[in-house]
XYZ file of C-alpha atoms in Angstrom:
624
model
C 15.847 13.957 -1.631
C 13.551 16.317 -3.537
C 14.875 19.474 -5.152
C 13.689 22.804 -3.838
C 13.024 24.276 -7.254
C 13.649 28.020 -7.279
C 14.115 30.683 -9.881
C 12.595 30.862 -13.333
C 13.310 27.222 -14.215
C 11.870 26.106 -10.895
C 8.662 27.951 -11.667
C 8.578 26.200 -15.037
C 8.827 22.814 -13.265
C 5.922 23.760 -11.002
C 3.972 24.830 -14.093
C 4.609 21.423 -15.702
C 3.268 19.768 -12.536
C 0.113 21.861 -12.664
C -0.335 21.142 -16.377
C 0.058 17.414 -15.692
C -2.774 17.470 -13.150
C -5.030 19.594 -15.362
C -4.372 17.389 -18.409
C -5.358 14.292 -16.439
C -8.533 15.938 -15.148
C -9.525 17.108 -18.644
C -8.680 13.923 -20.570
C -10.117 11.550 -17.970
C -13.201 13.530 -17.051
C -14.220 15.453 -20.128
C -12.428 14.378 -23.300
C -11.154 10.758 -23.256
C -8.514 9.852 -25.845
C -6.908 6.655 -27.111
C -5.374 4.736 -24.145
C -2.049 4.256 -25.964
C -1.694 8.021 -26.371
C -2.834 8.767 -22.842
C -0.437 6.244 -21.285
C 2.484 7.823 -23.132
C 1.423 11.265 -21.922
C 1.118 9.929 -18.373
C 4.583 8.362 -18.506
C 6.371 11.286 -20.123
C 4.997 13.692 -17.509
C 6.208 11.280 -14.830
C 9.684 10.937 -16.374
C 10.217 14.659 -16.927
C 9.038 15.686 -13.469
C 11.093 12.983 -11.761
C 14.219 14.140 -13.578
C 13.523 17.709 -12.490
C 12.381 17.059 -8.917
C 14.847 14.309 -7.935
C 18.618 14.867 -8.398
C 20.660 11.996 -9.805
C 22.943 11.748 -6.753
C 23.519 13.501 -3.455
C 26.365 15.411 -5.147
C 24.129 16.719 -7.932
C 22.935 20.348 -7.754
C 20.050 20.521 -5.288
C 18.724 23.912 -6.381
C 18.769 23.539 -10.162
C 18.586 20.975 -12.943
C 21.743 19.720 -14.635
C 22.387 19.642 -18.366
C 21.933 15.850 -18.343
C 18.539 16.135 -16.649
C 17.330 18.529 -19.304
C 18.795 16.396 -22.120
C 17.128 13.260 -20.732
C 13.806 15.091 -20.418
C 14.035 16.168 -24.076
C 14.695 12.572 -25.113
C 11.659 11.440 -23.083
C 9.451 13.970 -24.880
C 10.831 12.922 -28.277
C 10.152 9.241 -27.514
C 6.593 10.009 -26.440
C 5.921 12.094 -29.539
C 7.307 9.337 -31.755
C 5.209 6.563 -30.254
C 2.081 8.741 -30.258
C 2.552 9.660 -33.942
C 3.210 6.004 -34.826
C 0.299 4.755 -32.689
C -1.704 3.249 -35.566
C 1.151 1.667 -37.483
C 3.134 0.399 -34.502
C 0.353 -1.919 -33.346
C 0.923 -4.081 -36.462
C 4.699 -4.369 -36.223
C 5.486 -4.287 -32.510
C 7.422 -7.390 -31.369
C 7.052 -8.969 -34.832
C 9.017 -6.506 -37.007
C 10.089 -3.383 -35.079
C 11.887 -0.648 -37.005
C 15.208 0.903 -35.991
C 13.427 3.987 -34.640
C 11.066 1.756 -32.643
C 14.079 0.151 -31.010
C 16.023 3.385 -30.458
C 13.138 5.119 -28.724
C 12.262 1.881 -26.941
C 15.755 1.737 -25.438
C 15.422 5.388 -24.403
C 12.142 4.689 -22.600
C 13.533 1.603 -20.817
C 16.684 3.432 -19.662
C 14.698 6.441 -18.456
C 12.278 4.243 -16.511
C 15.194 2.494 -14.813
C 16.744 5.856 -13.953
C 13.643 7.534 -12.525
C 12.883 4.402 -10.486
C 16.420 4.469 -9.095
C 16.096 8.128 -8.174
C 12.778 7.743 -6.338
C 12.754 4.172 -5.019
C 16.407 3.201 -4.823
C 18.342 0.398 -6.476
C 16.396 -2.760 -5.657
C 13.560 -2.520 -8.208
C 15.794 -1.342 -11.105
C 18.277 -4.147 -10.360
C 15.464 -6.701 -10.504
C 14.365 -5.179 -13.829
C 17.902 -5.306 -15.261
C 18.322 -8.923 -14.148
C 14.989 -9.698 -15.825
C 16.219 -8.189 -19.102
C 19.470 -10.152 -18.907
C 17.513 -13.307 -18.179
C 15.332 -12.691 -21.238
C 18.425 -12.380 -23.427
C 20.679 -15.085 -21.993
C 18.293 -17.399 -20.137
C 18.308 -19.782 -23.079
C 21.674 -21.148 -21.903
C 20.304 -22.067 -18.458
C 19.483 -25.719 -17.825
C 16.170 -27.275 -16.827
C 13.068 -25.334 -15.927
C 14.838 -21.953 -15.882
C 15.819 -22.178 -19.542
C 13.778 -20.706 -22.407
C 13.992 -20.194 -26.140
C 16.474 -17.698 -27.565
C 15.210 -14.082 -27.731
C 17.069 -11.287 -29.515
C 17.456 -7.790 -28.097
C 15.064 -6.300 -30.700
C 12.361 -8.766 -29.634
C 12.952 -8.042 -25.936
C 12.975 -4.255 -26.376
C 9.865 -4.336 -28.532
C 8.091 -6.582 -26.010
C 8.972 -4.232 -23.161
C 7.398 -1.233 -24.888
C 4.177 -3.099 -25.707
C 0.792 -3.153 -24.012
C 1.728 -6.365 -22.188
C 4.683 -4.733 -20.443
C 5.423 -1.074 -19.639
C 2.186 0.126 -21.202
C 0.119 -2.677 -19.750
C -2.178 -3.169 -16.782
C 0.064 -1.611 -14.125
C 0.649 1.729 -15.876
C -2.980 1.730 -17.012
C -4.104 1.516 -13.388
C -1.696 4.301 -12.446
C -2.974 6.589 -15.202
C -6.698 5.880 -15.090
C -7.307 5.176 -11.407
C -4.471 6.021 -9.053
C -3.554 9.489 -10.320
C -6.916 11.084 -9.596
C -7.044 9.457 -6.152
C -3.596 10.840 -5.380
C -4.760 14.230 -6.622
C -7.824 13.988 -4.389
C -5.647 13.317 -1.346
C -3.483 16.313 -2.283
C -6.569 18.560 -2.382
C -7.742 17.090 0.912
C -4.417 17.780 2.621
C -4.190 21.277 1.102
C -7.564 21.957 2.722
C -6.124 20.997 6.126
C -7.302 17.395 6.433
C -3.933 16.109 7.701
C -3.943 17.900 11.081
C -7.715 17.411 11.305
C -7.479 13.606 11.018
C -4.826 13.465 13.734
C -6.858 15.781 15.981
C -9.949 13.664 15.339
C -8.117 10.468 16.290
C -6.753 12.214 19.395
C -10.209 13.408 20.437
C -11.675 9.900 20.065
C -8.942 7.788 21.678
C -6.546 10.169 23.403
C -7.986 9.805 26.930
C -7.848 5.993 26.944
C -4.839 4.262 28.504
C -1.997 4.361 26.040
C -4.075 6.873 24.089
C -1.335 8.250 21.780
C -0.667 4.754 20.420
C -4.359 4.392 19.629
C -4.241 7.797 17.977
C -1.504 6.373 15.748
C -3.765 3.467 14.750
C -6.678 5.621 13.658
C -4.710 8.431 12.029
C -2.311 6.083 10.206
C -5.160 3.883 8.967
C -6.903 6.955 7.542
C -3.715 8.287 5.953
C -2.540 4.885 4.759
C -5.674 3.859 2.912
C -5.284 6.961 0.724
C -1.497 7.272 0.436
C -0.628 3.669 -0.476
C 2.938 4.149 0.729
C 3.690 2.816 4.184
C 7.045 4.587 4.511
C 5.601 7.957 3.505
C 2.732 7.370 5.897
C 5.108 6.592 8.775
C 6.979 9.816 8.137
C 3.814 11.914 7.759
C 1.977 10.723 10.868
C 4.843 9.256 12.883
C 6.533 12.623 13.290
C 3.548 13.538 15.480
C 2.409 10.234 17.004
C 5.793 8.715 17.937
C 6.847 11.623 20.210
C 3.349 11.518 21.769
C 3.710 7.799 22.517
C 7.188 8.229 23.992
C 5.970 11.105 26.155
C 3.163 8.912 27.518
C 5.603 6.181 28.558
C 5.929 3.752 25.665
C 9.478 2.638 24.848
C 10.997 4.052 21.663
C 11.085 0.713 19.850
C 7.478 -0.084 20.674
C 6.296 3.387 19.597
C 8.098 3.088 16.257
C 6.706 -0.416 15.693
C 3.129 0.703 16.413
C 3.417 3.444 13.804
C 4.987 1.090 11.245
C 2.307 -1.585 11.677
C -0.545 0.929 11.631
C 0.831 2.669 8.533
C 1.311 -0.620 6.688
C -2.189 -1.715 7.699
C -3.658 1.358 6.046
C -2.908 -0.236 2.692
C -5.186 -3.190 3.400
C -8.009 -1.035 4.757
C -10.876 -0.244 2.368
C -12.162 1.853 0.750
C -9.046 2.900 -1.167
C -6.399 0.447 0.099
C -3.619 2.653 -1.186
C -4.941 2.193 -4.757
C -4.272 -1.576 -4.697
C -7.987 -2.371 -4.927
C -8.176 -0.666 -8.307
C -5.059 -2.378 -9.669
C -6.349 -5.728 -8.432
C -9.721 -5.072 -10.040
C -7.970 -4.388 -13.330
C -5.901 -7.593 -13.114
C -8.832 -9.822 -12.131
C -11.453 -8.171 -14.298
C -13.903 -7.779 -11.393
C -15.478 -4.758 -9.739
C -13.632 -2.572 -7.258
C -16.546 -2.911 -4.840
C -16.169 -6.696 -4.642
C -12.497 -6.364 -3.731
C -13.144 -3.645 -1.134
C -15.899 -5.704 0.528
C -13.728 -8.830 0.511
C -10.838 -6.985 2.163
C -12.941 -5.393 4.910
C -13.141 -8.230 7.490
C -9.391 -9.086 7.379
C -8.543 -5.379 7.719
C -10.837 -4.982 10.745
C -9.244 -8.026 12.384
C -5.797 -6.554 11.711
C -6.579 -3.316 13.519
C -8.498 -5.011 16.347
C -5.412 -7.111 17.060
C -3.148 -4.060 17.023
C -5.545 -2.089 19.233
C -5.771 -4.894 21.823
C -1.995 -5.387 21.917
C -1.452 -1.676 22.460
C -4.053 -1.605 25.215
C -2.491 -4.610 26.958
C 0.972 -3.075 26.694
C -0.371 0.082 28.329
C -1.908 -2.067 31.073
C 1.387 -3.842 31.727
C 3.269 -0.548 31.939
C 0.565 1.205 33.944
C 0.206 3.958 31.342
C -2.534 6.535 31.237
C -4.051 8.539 28.441
C -3.377 12.154 27.540
C -4.317 14.931 29.906
C -7.641 16.645 29.308
C -5.971 19.877 28.229
C -3.951 17.976 25.600
C -7.057 16.611 23.881
C -9.084 18.714 21.454
C -12.824 18.915 22.014
C -14.539 16.463 19.687
C -17.675 18.593 19.511
C -15.722 21.747 18.683
C -13.520 19.879 16.215
C -16.495 18.479 14.303
C -18.241 21.843 14.434
C -15.247 23.782 13.112
C -13.639 21.250 10.746
C -16.109 18.404 10.367
C -16.776 19.487 6.792
C -13.414 17.925 5.855
C -14.955 14.472 6.298
C -17.507 15.228 3.555
C -15.168 14.693 0.547
C -14.173 11.251 1.877
C -17.836 10.366 2.320
C -18.564 11.633 -1.205
C -15.864 9.333 -2.598
C -17.121 6.313 -0.653
C -20.792 7.031 -1.425
C -20.205 7.398 -5.154
C -18.021 4.273 -5.318
C -20.081 2.013 -3.059
C -23.677 3.221 -3.261
C -23.949 4.898 -6.658
C -21.465 2.420 -8.228
C -19.943 5.274 -10.212
C -16.633 4.760 -12.011
C -13.409 5.468 -10.141
C -12.660 8.394 -12.445
C -16.038 10.052 -11.919
C -16.005 9.356 -8.173
C -12.543 10.886 -7.751
C -13.527 13.978 -9.755
C -16.646 14.444 -7.634
C -14.570 14.054 -4.491
C -12.086 16.694 -5.692
C -14.937 19.053 -6.567
C -16.506 18.463 -3.146
C -13.282 19.637 -1.464
C -13.617 22.959 -3.267
C -17.315 23.205 -2.406
C -17.194 22.373 1.319
C -14.270 24.709 1.955
C -15.892 27.625 0.135
C -18.408 28.600 2.832
C -15.885 30.083 5.269
C -13.263 32.672 4.496
C -10.624 30.993 6.691
C -11.114 27.588 5.043
C -11.676 28.709 1.465
C -9.203 27.278 -1.026
C -7.860 30.231 -2.925
C -5.736 30.087 -6.040
C -2.531 29.467 -4.084
C -3.936 26.395 -2.298
C -5.422 25.001 -5.520
C -2.098 25.463 -7.308
C -0.295 23.767 -4.420
C -2.721 20.827 -4.520
C -2.294 20.407 -8.287
C 1.490 20.520 -7.934
C 1.636 18.210 -4.901
C -0.708 15.708 -6.547
C 1.536 15.460 -9.610
C 4.673 15.227 -7.459
C 3.197 12.499 -5.221
C 2.110 10.445 -8.235
C 5.716 10.089 -9.427
C 6.387 7.246 -6.995
C 3.444 5.250 -8.340
C 4.277 5.997 -11.979
C 7.883 4.852 -11.635
C 6.913 1.732 -9.657
C 4.173 0.716 -12.091
C 6.300 1.377 -15.181
C 9.277 -0.576 -13.842
C 7.054 -3.401 -12.579
C 5.433 -3.491 -16.025
C 8.875 -3.900 -17.557
C 9.547 -6.923 -15.324
C 6.110 -8.417 -15.986
C 6.678 -8.038 -19.737
C 9.785 -10.201 -19.449
C 7.835 -12.747 -17.389
C 5.223 -13.020 -20.144
C 7.852 -13.282 -22.862
C 9.919 -15.998 -21.173
C 7.132 -17.737 -19.279
C 9.183 -17.591 -16.057
C 6.069 -16.729 -14.046
C 4.410 -20.025 -14.973
C 7.688 -21.884 -14.472
C 8.068 -20.401 -10.988
C 4.535 -21.527 -10.175
C 5.351 -25.022 -11.414
C 8.487 -25.043 -9.268
C 6.516 -24.052 -6.170
C 3.955 -26.783 -6.829
C 6.666 -29.355 -7.478
C 8.633 -28.514 -4.325
C 5.454 -28.533 -2.228
C 4.680 -32.058 -3.385
C 0.959 -31.373 -3.695
C 0.607 -30.037 -0.117
C -1.692 -27.013 -0.005
C -0.140 -25.821 3.237
C 3.412 -25.966 1.830
C 2.313 -24.096 -1.303
C 0.838 -21.367 0.902
C 3.959 -21.156 3.054
C 6.276 -21.017 0.033
C 4.048 -18.416 -1.629
C 4.039 -16.293 1.533
C 7.825 -16.469 1.858
C 8.249 -15.668 -1.850
C 5.971 -12.627 -1.548
C 7.851 -11.385 1.520
C 11.201 -11.761 -0.243
C 10.018 -10.188 -3.494
C 8.533 -7.291 -1.537
C 11.607 -6.431 0.493
C 12.803 -2.938 -0.281
C 10.107 -2.349 -2.883
C 6.933 -0.273 -2.784
C 3.766 -2.280 -2.252
C 2.384 -1.612 -5.724
C 5.442 -3.003 -7.520
C 5.767 -5.885 -5.070
C 2.132 -6.890 -5.504
C 2.310 -6.738 -9.307
C 5.375 -8.988 -9.418
C 3.907 -11.419 -6.879
C 0.648 -11.507 -8.835
C 2.605 -12.631 -11.905
C 4.830 -15.196 -10.165
C 3.129 -16.456 -7.000
C -0.633 -16.101 -7.521
C -0.825 -18.614 -10.421
C 0.500 -21.370 -8.110
C -2.228 -20.639 -5.568
C -4.920 -20.636 -8.230
C -3.564 -23.931 -9.573
C -4.220 -25.692 -6.230
C -7.852 -24.546 -6.208
C -7.751 -21.247 -4.310
C -10.080 -18.660 -5.837
C -8.341 -15.943 -7.891
C -9.546 -13.205 -5.519
C -8.279 -15.056 -2.428
C -4.970 -15.788 -4.194
C -4.407 -12.135 -5.104
C -5.401 -10.917 -1.639
C -3.025 -13.514 -0.168
C 0.020 -12.228 -2.059
C -1.066 -8.607 -1.569
C -1.159 -9.084 2.207
C 2.377 -10.445 2.283
C 3.576 -7.752 -0.118
C 2.302 -5.213 2.444
C 3.813 -7.143 5.354
C 7.255 -7.043 3.746
C 7.396 -3.404 4.898
C 7.498 -4.546 8.557
C 9.319 -7.876 8.149
C 13.095 -7.973 8.843
C 15.703 -7.948 7.479
C 14.476 -5.268 5.043
C 11.525 -3.700 6.851
C 11.380 -0.224 5.333
C 8.358 1.026 7.298
C 9.803 -0.248 10.586
C 13.162 1.333 9.822
C 11.514 4.667 8.985
C 9.744 4.570 12.343
C 13.001 3.631 14.077
C 14.646 6.702 12.586
C 11.927 8.961 13.978
C 12.057 7.279 17.408
C 15.873 7.005 17.642
C 15.468 3.259 18.215
C 17.315 0.164 17.026
C 15.960 -0.559 13.551
C 16.155 -4.355 13.701
C 14.545 -4.443 17.144
C 11.695 -2.284 15.850
C 11.249 -4.738 12.979
C 10.816 -7.720 15.285
C 8.404 -5.820 17.554
C 6.420 -4.871 14.447
C 6.190 -8.550 13.428
C 4.801 -9.350 16.889
C 2.257 -6.511 16.721
C 1.188 -7.499 13.219
C 1.141 -11.237 13.953
C -2.523 -11.696 13.107
C -1.867 -10.395 9.591
C 0.518 -13.289 8.950
C -2.210 -15.793 9.884
C -5.336 -14.323 8.295
C -4.274 -14.891 4.644
C -3.891 -18.603 5.398
C -7.345 -18.647 6.943
C -9.160 -17.028 4.038
C -7.191 -19.199 1.616
C -8.626 -22.289 3.341
C -12.045 -20.807 4.128
C -13.038 -17.810 1.986
C -15.892 -16.787 4.317
C -13.459 -14.292 5.882
C -13.327 -12.450 2.545
C -17.094 -12.350 2.183
C -17.577 -15.460 0.031
C -20.493 -17.629 1.118
C -23.810 -17.198 2.919
C -24.308 -14.088 5.030
C -24.949 -16.121 8.206
C -21.695 -18.018 7.711
C -19.765 -14.809 7.041
C -21.101 -13.130 10.196
C -20.376 -16.199 12.315
C -16.835 -16.466 10.911
C -16.307 -12.754 11.579
C -17.518 -13.009 15.189
C -15.391 -16.035 16.037
C -12.379 -14.537 14.249
C -12.656 -11.423 16.447
C -12.522 -13.630 19.556
C -9.552 -15.507 18.079
C -7.784 -12.258 17.247
C -8.171 -10.988 20.819
C -6.927 -14.354 22.122
C -3.860 -14.110 19.880
C -3.067 -10.571 21.031
C -3.447 -11.615 24.676
C -1.223 -14.642 24.158
C 1.568 -12.603 22.569
C 1.415 -9.895 25.221
C 1.108 -12.291 28.160
C -1.280 -10.064 30.081
C -4.934 -10.323 31.133
C -6.665 -7.597 33.107
C -4.264 -6.979 35.962
C -2.015 -10.027 35.904
C 0.782 -11.662 33.961
C -0.300 -15.009 32.536
C 1.824 -18.147 32.529
C 3.445 -19.783 29.499
C 0.866 -22.573 29.666
C -1.994 -20.055 29.540
C -0.335 -18.229 26.663
C -0.003 -21.523 24.781
C -3.684 -22.295 25.372
C -4.689 -18.849 24.099
C -2.453 -19.194 21.048
C -4.064 -22.529 20.228
C -7.492 -21.001 20.761
C -6.603 -18.177 18.362
C -5.643 -20.604 15.607
C -8.892 -22.522 16.150
C -11.129 -19.439 16.276
C -9.672 -17.543 13.328
C -10.248 -20.607 11.143
C -13.920 -20.624 10.174
C -15.181 -24.064 11.216
C -17.805 -25.095 13.804
C -15.678 -27.776 15.475
C -12.550 -25.625 15.714
C -14.661 -22.757 17.092
C -15.943 -24.988 19.914
C -12.403 -26.167 20.682
C -11.182 -22.572 20.691
C -13.910 -21.425 23.077
C -13.096 -24.346 25.382
C -9.416 -23.400 25.439
C -10.258 -19.771 26.249
C -12.631 -20.898 29.006
C -9.866 -23.059 30.473
C -7.607 -20.001 30.750
C -10.264 -18.138 32.720
C -10.755 -21.181 34.960
C -7.003 -21.368 35.595
C -6.993 -17.649 36.386
C -9.923 -17.975 38.803
C -8.310 -20.932 40.575
C -4.973 -19.129 40.843
C -6.631 -16.028 42.251
C -8.750 -18.095 44.663
C -5.713 -20.008 45.940
C -3.806 -16.759 46.336
C -6.525 -15.304 48.558
C -6.709 -18.572 50.533
C -2.967 -18.435 51.195
C -3.250 -14.828 52.354
C -5.989 -15.832 54.809
């Protein structure tokens, strides 16, 4: 629940939000400063605004800040000032010989991070962080592989406030990459891009059978790639698309599942991938462009599968598309609001073609929003809209800041105790050298670690614990990180804790667990693709161009076969269990990039068509 800040203090909170956005624009775009200082500024803005925007409990005052909120905010500012002033000296004594003030302000920062994460994201991530801290202190008494050397509280606290923990890679990515992208999306939405994207998706797909569900795919993919939060995306687009789907004839559970799967898929869709591409680039030390290109084919397969399953469901139910009067004119829409696509194209062009830095690309994209909306009086972004965008951008970033800071705290403990490497050794030992078992155990671990957590935090933790095991068995670092990232995203639709599915169920008034299982069925191809590119990296763009194109083409056929198998419907008839089994086998053969398996897959698909032709022929003969 977010406070509706009113009165003089409320205006001050809004002013702090605006200042936060302006400070980031100035320091990132025009006057860069020492990263240590900037990260502390980034965090303290996040802490203060979270304390002021999010009440501690449902019983806390919803229209004003409490004394404890203000006191905690003051402590956060004091801690930031202290660490900024001590920036030069602290680098020599951190972890090795921290002072009492280092430890006092370190404890303050840790406690505040746990509290803001609890307020925004709930209890799961803070509990994991607290358990990590307790493990660092008392894990030395544990037997076997879980045990470690004895660490004192001063060492642990100092480690957590170092550049290998809270102020490490995760918060760095939040401050230097994600914030400006979030701010760009806020400017885009303030300019009216939200309704435009939904209208655009409706104009393109609305008249097809089951059109509203296809609208959900396109609109949620566009929203999701920018937002990076599947639950928020479900709420933003699902409030429009789910009622449309139900009105067309889809069942409530199916409509909610479609929205959940589409919203979660937005995070694996380039170019932005919900900011994960930039965090992954930072962790792997490779270019953003390489990650975006590698993720493109799997993302396309994901949405092709979802599209086909929706279309087949509409065929089974005999559904039609929207009426002509319910669909906006595509020509008129592009003529009147097509300029809103320009900022997205500017971002993509500068990132992909010009190879400009993320910071510069995001700033250009923000500036382009102001430029393209300035030519018409009705679309022009006046001071009120700019202020709203600056405030909303800062407010939206709080989720990422808290997740990255808390995940950094956990990762810091992993580095200190070496539990990440020990977990990888345990996975390898239990798998007994089997690549397939390592992949399965890694997938299950990523799904469990991701349950109830935002994708960013889930991915960062999985990258520290699970990815090293995959790399150890010979999988390329990029494929390993994409593997765990996929399953971190899929945790949002995987029961028993499928947050995106449950959010959709709430909007559709459907059974939450049932929606979760339908979502797993709709997103089935996403559970298979990571295994395929782990075995054969051509699906993530590694290899010769001819091989990549061939793998892509056969994987599309396999994806369609999988969707058909799960839905049990071809054209105008229900297919038998034997035919579904043949198609499922064909899907596994075709998605895997190998000449022999491709031939086998095509043969299995051909056999299904032969069976269908024979059945139809015999049916007509019996009628005669």
